[in-house]
Amino acid sequence: MSRGDLTEAEWRILKDLLPIERKNRGRGRPPEQNRGIVNGILWRLRCGAPWRDVPSKYGSWNTIYRRFRRWSEAGVWEIVAVTLAEIMA
């Protein structure tokens, strides 16, 4: 685990808020790899680097970008923010 990656406690909260990805005829990352994808998204947002510069230890930059975009369009990040705000209150 790298600095800035999700802790076990953070992941336990977050994993149930993420949508279940449909299997895409065997392509793409399996849903159980969402933790690495979320860590890649967080890395990119922290650093402000281009998507293509996300370290490969988090997965394919393209997968990370597409999952981020799909979850953004679906309002997943709003649900995450509201839920985390309620937990912290």
PDB file of C-alpha atoms in Angstrom, residues 12 39 89:
ATOM      1  CA  ARG A  12     -14.811  -1.252   4.037  1.00  0.00           C
ATOM      2  CA  ASN A  39      -6.570   4.236  -5.470  1.00  0.00           C
ATOM      3  CA  ALA A  89     -20.948  14.057  11.418  1.00  0.00           C
TER       4      ALA A  89
END
